[in-house]
PDB file of C-alpha atoms in Angstrom:
ATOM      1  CA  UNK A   1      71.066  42.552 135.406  1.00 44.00           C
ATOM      2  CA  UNK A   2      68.331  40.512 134.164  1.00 47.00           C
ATOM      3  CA  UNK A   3      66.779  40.174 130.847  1.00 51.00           C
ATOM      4  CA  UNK A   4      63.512  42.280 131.612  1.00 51.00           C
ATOM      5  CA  UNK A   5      66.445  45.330 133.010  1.00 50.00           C
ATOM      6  CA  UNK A   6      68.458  44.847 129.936  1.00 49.00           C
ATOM      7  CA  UNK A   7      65.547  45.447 127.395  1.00 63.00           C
ATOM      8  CA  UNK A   8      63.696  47.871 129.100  1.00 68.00           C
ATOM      9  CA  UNK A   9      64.780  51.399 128.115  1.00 76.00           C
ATOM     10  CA  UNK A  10      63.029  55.024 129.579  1.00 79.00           C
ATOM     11  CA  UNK A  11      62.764  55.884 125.211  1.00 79.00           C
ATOM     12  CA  UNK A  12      60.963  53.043 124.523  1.00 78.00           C
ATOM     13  CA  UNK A  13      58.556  53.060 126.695  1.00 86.00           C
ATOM     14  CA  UNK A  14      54.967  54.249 125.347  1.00 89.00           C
ATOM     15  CA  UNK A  15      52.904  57.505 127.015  1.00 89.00           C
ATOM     16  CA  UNK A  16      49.654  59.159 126.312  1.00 93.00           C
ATOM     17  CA  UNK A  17      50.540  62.134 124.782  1.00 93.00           C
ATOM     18  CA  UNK A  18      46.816  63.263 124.602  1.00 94.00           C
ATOM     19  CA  UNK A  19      43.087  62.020 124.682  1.00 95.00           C
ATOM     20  CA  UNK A  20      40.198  63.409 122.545  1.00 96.00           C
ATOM     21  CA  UNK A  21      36.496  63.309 124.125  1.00 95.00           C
ATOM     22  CA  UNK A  22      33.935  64.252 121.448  1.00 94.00           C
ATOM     23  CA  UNK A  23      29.909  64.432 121.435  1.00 92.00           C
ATOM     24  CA  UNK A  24      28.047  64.875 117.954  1.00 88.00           C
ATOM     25  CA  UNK A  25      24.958  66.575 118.553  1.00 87.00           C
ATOM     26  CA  UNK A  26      24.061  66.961 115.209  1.00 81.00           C
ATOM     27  CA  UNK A  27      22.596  70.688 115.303  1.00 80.00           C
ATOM     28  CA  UNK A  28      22.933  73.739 118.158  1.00 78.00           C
ATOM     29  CA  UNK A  29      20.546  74.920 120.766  1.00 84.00           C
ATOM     30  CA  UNK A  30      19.528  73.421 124.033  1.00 87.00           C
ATOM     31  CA  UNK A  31      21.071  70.038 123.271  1.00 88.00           C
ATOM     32  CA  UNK A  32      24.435  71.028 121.975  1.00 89.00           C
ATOM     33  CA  UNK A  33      24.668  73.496 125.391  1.00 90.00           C
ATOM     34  CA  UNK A  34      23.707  70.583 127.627  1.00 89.00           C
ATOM     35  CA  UNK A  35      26.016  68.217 125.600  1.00 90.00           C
ATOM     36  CA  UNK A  36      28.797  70.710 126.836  1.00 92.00           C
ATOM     37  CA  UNK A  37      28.003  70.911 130.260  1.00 90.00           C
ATOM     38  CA  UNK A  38      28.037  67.332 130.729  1.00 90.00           C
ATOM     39  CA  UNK A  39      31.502  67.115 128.727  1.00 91.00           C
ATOM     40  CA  UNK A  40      32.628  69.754 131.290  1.00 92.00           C
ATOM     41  CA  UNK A  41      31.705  68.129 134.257  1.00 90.00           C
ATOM     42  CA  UNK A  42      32.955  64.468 133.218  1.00 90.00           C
ATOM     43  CA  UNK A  43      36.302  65.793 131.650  1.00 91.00           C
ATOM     44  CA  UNK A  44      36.961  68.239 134.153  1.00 90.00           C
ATOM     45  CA  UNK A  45      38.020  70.929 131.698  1.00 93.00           C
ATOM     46  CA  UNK A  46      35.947  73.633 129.702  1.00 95.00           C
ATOM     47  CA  UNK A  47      35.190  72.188 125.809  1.00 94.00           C
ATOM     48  CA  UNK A  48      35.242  73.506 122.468  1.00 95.00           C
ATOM     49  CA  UNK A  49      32.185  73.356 119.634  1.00 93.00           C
ATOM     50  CA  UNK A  50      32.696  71.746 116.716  1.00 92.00           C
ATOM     51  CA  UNK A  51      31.416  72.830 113.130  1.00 91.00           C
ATOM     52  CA  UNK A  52      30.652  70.892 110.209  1.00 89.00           C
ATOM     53  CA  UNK A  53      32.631  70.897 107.418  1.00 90.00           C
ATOM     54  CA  UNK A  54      30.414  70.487 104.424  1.00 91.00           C
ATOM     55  CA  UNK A  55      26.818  71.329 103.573  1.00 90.00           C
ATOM     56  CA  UNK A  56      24.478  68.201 104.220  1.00 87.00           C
ATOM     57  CA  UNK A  57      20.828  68.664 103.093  1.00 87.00           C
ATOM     58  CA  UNK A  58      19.258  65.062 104.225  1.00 89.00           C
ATOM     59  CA  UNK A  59      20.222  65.743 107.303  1.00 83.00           C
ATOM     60  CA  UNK A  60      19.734  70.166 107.808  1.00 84.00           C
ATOM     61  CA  UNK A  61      23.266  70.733 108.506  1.00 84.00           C
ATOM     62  CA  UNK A  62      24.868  73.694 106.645  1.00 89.00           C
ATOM     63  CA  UNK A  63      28.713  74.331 106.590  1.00 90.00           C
ATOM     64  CA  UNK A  64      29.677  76.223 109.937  1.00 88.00           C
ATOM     65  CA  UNK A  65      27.072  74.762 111.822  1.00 88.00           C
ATOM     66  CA  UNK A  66      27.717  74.028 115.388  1.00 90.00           C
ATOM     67  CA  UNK A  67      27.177  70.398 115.736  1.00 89.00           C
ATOM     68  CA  UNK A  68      29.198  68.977 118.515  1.00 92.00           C
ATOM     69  CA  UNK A  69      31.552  69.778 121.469  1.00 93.00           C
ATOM     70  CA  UNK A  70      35.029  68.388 122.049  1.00 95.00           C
ATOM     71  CA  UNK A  71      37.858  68.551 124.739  1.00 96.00           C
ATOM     72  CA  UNK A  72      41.580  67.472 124.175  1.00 96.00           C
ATOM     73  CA  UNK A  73      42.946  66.294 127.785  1.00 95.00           C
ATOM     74  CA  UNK A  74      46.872  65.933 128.483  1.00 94.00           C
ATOM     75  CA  UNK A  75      49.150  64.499 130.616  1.00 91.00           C
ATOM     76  CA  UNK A  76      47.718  63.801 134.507  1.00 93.00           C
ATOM     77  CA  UNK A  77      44.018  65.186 133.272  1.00 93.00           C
ATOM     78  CA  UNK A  78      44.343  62.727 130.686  1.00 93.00           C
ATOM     79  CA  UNK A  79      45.146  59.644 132.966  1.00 93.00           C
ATOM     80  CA  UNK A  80      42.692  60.624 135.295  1.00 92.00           C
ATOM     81  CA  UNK A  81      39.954  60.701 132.674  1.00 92.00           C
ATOM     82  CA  UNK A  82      41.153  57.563 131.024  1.00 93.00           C
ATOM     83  CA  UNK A  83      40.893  55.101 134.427  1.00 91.00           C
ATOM     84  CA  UNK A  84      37.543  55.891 134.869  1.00 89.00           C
ATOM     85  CA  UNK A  85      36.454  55.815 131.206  1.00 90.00           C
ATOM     86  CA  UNK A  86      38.321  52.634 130.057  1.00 91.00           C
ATOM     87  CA  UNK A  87      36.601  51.377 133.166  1.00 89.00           C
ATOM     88  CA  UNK A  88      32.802  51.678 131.407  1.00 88.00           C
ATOM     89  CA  UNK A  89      33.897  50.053 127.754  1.00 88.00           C
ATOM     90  CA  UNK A  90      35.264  46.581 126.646  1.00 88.00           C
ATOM     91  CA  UNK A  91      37.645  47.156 124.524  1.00 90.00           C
ATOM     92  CA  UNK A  92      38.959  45.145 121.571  1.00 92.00           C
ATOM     93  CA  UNK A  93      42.332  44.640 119.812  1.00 93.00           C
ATOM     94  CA  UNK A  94      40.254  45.631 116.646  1.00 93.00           C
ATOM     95  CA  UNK A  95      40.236  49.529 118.517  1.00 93.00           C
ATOM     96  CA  UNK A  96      43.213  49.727 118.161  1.00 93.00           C
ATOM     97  CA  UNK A  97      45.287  51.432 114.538  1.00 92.00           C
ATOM     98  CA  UNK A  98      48.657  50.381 113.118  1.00 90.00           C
ATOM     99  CA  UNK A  99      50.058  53.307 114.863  1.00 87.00           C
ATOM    100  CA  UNK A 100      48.867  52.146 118.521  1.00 85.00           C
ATOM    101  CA  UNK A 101      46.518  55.042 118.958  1.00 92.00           C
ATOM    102  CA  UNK A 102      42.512  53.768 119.611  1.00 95.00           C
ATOM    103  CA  UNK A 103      39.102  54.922 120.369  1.00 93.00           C
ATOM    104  CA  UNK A 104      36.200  53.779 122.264  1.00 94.00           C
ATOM    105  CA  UNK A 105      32.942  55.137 122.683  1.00 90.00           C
ATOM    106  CA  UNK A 106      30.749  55.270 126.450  1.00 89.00           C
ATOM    107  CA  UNK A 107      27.154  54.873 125.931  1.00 87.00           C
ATOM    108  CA  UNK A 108      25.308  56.712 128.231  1.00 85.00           C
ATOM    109  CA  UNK A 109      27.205  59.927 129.933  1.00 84.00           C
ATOM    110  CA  UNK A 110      25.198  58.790 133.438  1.00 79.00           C
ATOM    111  CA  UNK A 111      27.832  55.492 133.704  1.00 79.00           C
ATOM    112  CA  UNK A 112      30.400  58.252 134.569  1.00 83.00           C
ATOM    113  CA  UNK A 113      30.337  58.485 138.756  1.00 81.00           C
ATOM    114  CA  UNK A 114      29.694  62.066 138.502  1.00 79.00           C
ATOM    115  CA  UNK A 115      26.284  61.834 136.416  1.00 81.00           C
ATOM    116  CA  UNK A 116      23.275  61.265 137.322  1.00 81.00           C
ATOM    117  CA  UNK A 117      19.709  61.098 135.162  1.00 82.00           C
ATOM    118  CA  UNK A 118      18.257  63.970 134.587  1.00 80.00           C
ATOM    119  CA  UNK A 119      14.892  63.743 132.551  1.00 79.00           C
ATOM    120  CA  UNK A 120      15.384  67.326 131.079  1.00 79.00           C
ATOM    121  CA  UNK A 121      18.827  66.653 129.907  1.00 79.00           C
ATOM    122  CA  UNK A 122      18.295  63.144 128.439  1.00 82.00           C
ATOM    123  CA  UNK A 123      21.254  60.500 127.838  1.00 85.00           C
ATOM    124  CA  UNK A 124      24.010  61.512 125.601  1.00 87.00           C
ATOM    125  CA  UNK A 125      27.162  59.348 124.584  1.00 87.00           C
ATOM    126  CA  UNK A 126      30.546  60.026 123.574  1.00 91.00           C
ATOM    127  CA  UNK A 127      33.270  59.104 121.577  1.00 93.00           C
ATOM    128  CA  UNK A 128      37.068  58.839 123.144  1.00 94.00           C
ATOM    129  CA  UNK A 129      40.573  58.903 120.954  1.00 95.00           C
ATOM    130  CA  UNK A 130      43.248  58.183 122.480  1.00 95.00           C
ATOM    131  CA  UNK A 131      46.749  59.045 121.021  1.00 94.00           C
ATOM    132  CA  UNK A 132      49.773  56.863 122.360  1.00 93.00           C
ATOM    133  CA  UNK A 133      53.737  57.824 121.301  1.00 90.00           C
ATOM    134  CA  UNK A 134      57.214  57.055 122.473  1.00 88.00           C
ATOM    135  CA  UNK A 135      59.238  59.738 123.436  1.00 85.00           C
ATOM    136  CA  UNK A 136      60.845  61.423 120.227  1.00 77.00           C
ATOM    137  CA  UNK A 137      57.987  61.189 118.359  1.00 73.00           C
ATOM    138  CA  UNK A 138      57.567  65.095 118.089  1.00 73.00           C
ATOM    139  CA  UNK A 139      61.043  64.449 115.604  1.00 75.00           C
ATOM    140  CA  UNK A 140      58.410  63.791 112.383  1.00 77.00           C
ATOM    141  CA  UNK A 141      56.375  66.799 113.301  1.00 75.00           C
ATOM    142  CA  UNK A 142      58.827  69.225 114.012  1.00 76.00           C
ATOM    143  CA  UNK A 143      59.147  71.770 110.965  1.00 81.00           C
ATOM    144  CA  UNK A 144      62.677  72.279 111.091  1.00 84.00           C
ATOM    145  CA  UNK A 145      65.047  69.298 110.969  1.00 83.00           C
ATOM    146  CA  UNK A 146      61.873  66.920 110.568  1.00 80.00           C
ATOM    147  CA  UNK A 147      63.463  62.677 110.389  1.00 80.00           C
ATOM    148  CA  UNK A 148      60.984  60.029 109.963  1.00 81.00           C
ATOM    149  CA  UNK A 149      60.628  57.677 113.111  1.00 78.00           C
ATOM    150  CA  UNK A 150      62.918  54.448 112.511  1.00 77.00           C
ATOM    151  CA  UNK A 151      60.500  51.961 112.376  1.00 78.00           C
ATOM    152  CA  UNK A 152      61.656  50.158 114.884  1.00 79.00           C
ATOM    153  CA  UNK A 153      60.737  52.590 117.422  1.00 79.00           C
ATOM    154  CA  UNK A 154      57.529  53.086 115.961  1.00 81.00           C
ATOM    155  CA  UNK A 155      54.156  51.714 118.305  1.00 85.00           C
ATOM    156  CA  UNK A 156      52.471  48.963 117.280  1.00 87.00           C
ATOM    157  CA  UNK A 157      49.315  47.676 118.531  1.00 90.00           C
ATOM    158  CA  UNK A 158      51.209  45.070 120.195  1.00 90.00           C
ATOM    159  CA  UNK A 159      52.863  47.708 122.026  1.00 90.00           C
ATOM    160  CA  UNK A 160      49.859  49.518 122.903  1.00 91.00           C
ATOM    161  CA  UNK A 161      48.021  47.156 123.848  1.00 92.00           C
ATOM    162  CA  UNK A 162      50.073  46.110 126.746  1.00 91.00           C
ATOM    163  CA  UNK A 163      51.024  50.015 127.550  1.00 91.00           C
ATOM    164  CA  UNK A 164      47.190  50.016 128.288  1.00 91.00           C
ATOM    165  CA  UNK A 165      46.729  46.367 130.060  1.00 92.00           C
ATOM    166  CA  UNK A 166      49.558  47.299 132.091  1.00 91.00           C
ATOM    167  CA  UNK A 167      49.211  51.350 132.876  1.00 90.00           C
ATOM    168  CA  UNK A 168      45.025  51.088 133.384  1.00 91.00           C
ATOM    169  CA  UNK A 169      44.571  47.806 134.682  1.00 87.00           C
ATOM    170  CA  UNK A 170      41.917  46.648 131.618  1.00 88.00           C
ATOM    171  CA  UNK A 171      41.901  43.496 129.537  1.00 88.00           C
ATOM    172  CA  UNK A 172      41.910  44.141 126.158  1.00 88.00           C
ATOM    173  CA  UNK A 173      40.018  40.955 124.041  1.00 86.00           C
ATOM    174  CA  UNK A 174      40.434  40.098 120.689  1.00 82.00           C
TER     175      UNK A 174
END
């Protein structure tokens, strides 16, 4: 058995437990609809609005206001989505929290193969969170029986960062 066999162990290895796509409008209407057509076309999955949380006068938002769109992707969805998105941003070590989870954002929605211009529509971008845990992570937020996560099975960026070099085939700089 070599080294690599002896270390490696199925409940240490990281997973994406689920990836967040999210596109701030900033107010309702015509935008905010076409905002969630093109998040259902490049997730692949039907989103949810988004309302904002507190009253903000400079910029005409009341509480309640529908301001965005979001969709939460899991398991293969999720891995799908993330090999072609991770594909269209650099991404840096700095992404990345002390928990191993990061985000990136795409600039333009047409960069997706899917998309193409559409002068009527205009260029929206979005914002992607990505959530990484080991298996037994759902022990802290459990209600009954909850046990913190020894830290020596908790993800670090280290950790992460090579999950995602090595699982989506991207270079992560510093």
């Amino acid at each position: 058995m070599s080294e690599a066999e002896a270390d490696f162990h199925e409940m240490r290895e990281p997973r994406v437990e689920k990836v967040v796509v999210h596109m701030g409008v900033g107010q309702g209407g015509r935008e905010l609809g076409n905002a969630e057509g093109i998040l259902a076309e490049v997730a692949g999955q039907q989103p949810v609005r988004t309302q904002a949380k507190a009253t903000v006068g400079e910029f005409n938002i009341r509480e309640g206001d529908p301001i965005g769109t979001k969709v939460t992707l899991r398991e293969e969805s999720a891995h799908e989505f993330l090999e072609t998105a991770l594909e269209l941003s650099d991404l840096r070590r700095s992404q990345f929290d002390d928990t191993g989870n990061f985000s990136f954002g795409v600039e333009e929605h047409t960069d997706f193969p899917s998309q193409e211009y559409d002068p009527n529509v205009g260029i929206y971008g979005l914002d992607v969170t990505v959530n990484l845990v080991r298996p037994g992570y759902r022990v802290a937020k459990r209600d009954k029986a909850s046990r913190q996560i020894p830290s020596s099975h908790r993800l670090d960026v280290a950790d992460a960062v090579a999950f995602v070099e090595e699982t989506f085939d991207v270079e992560v700089t510093a």
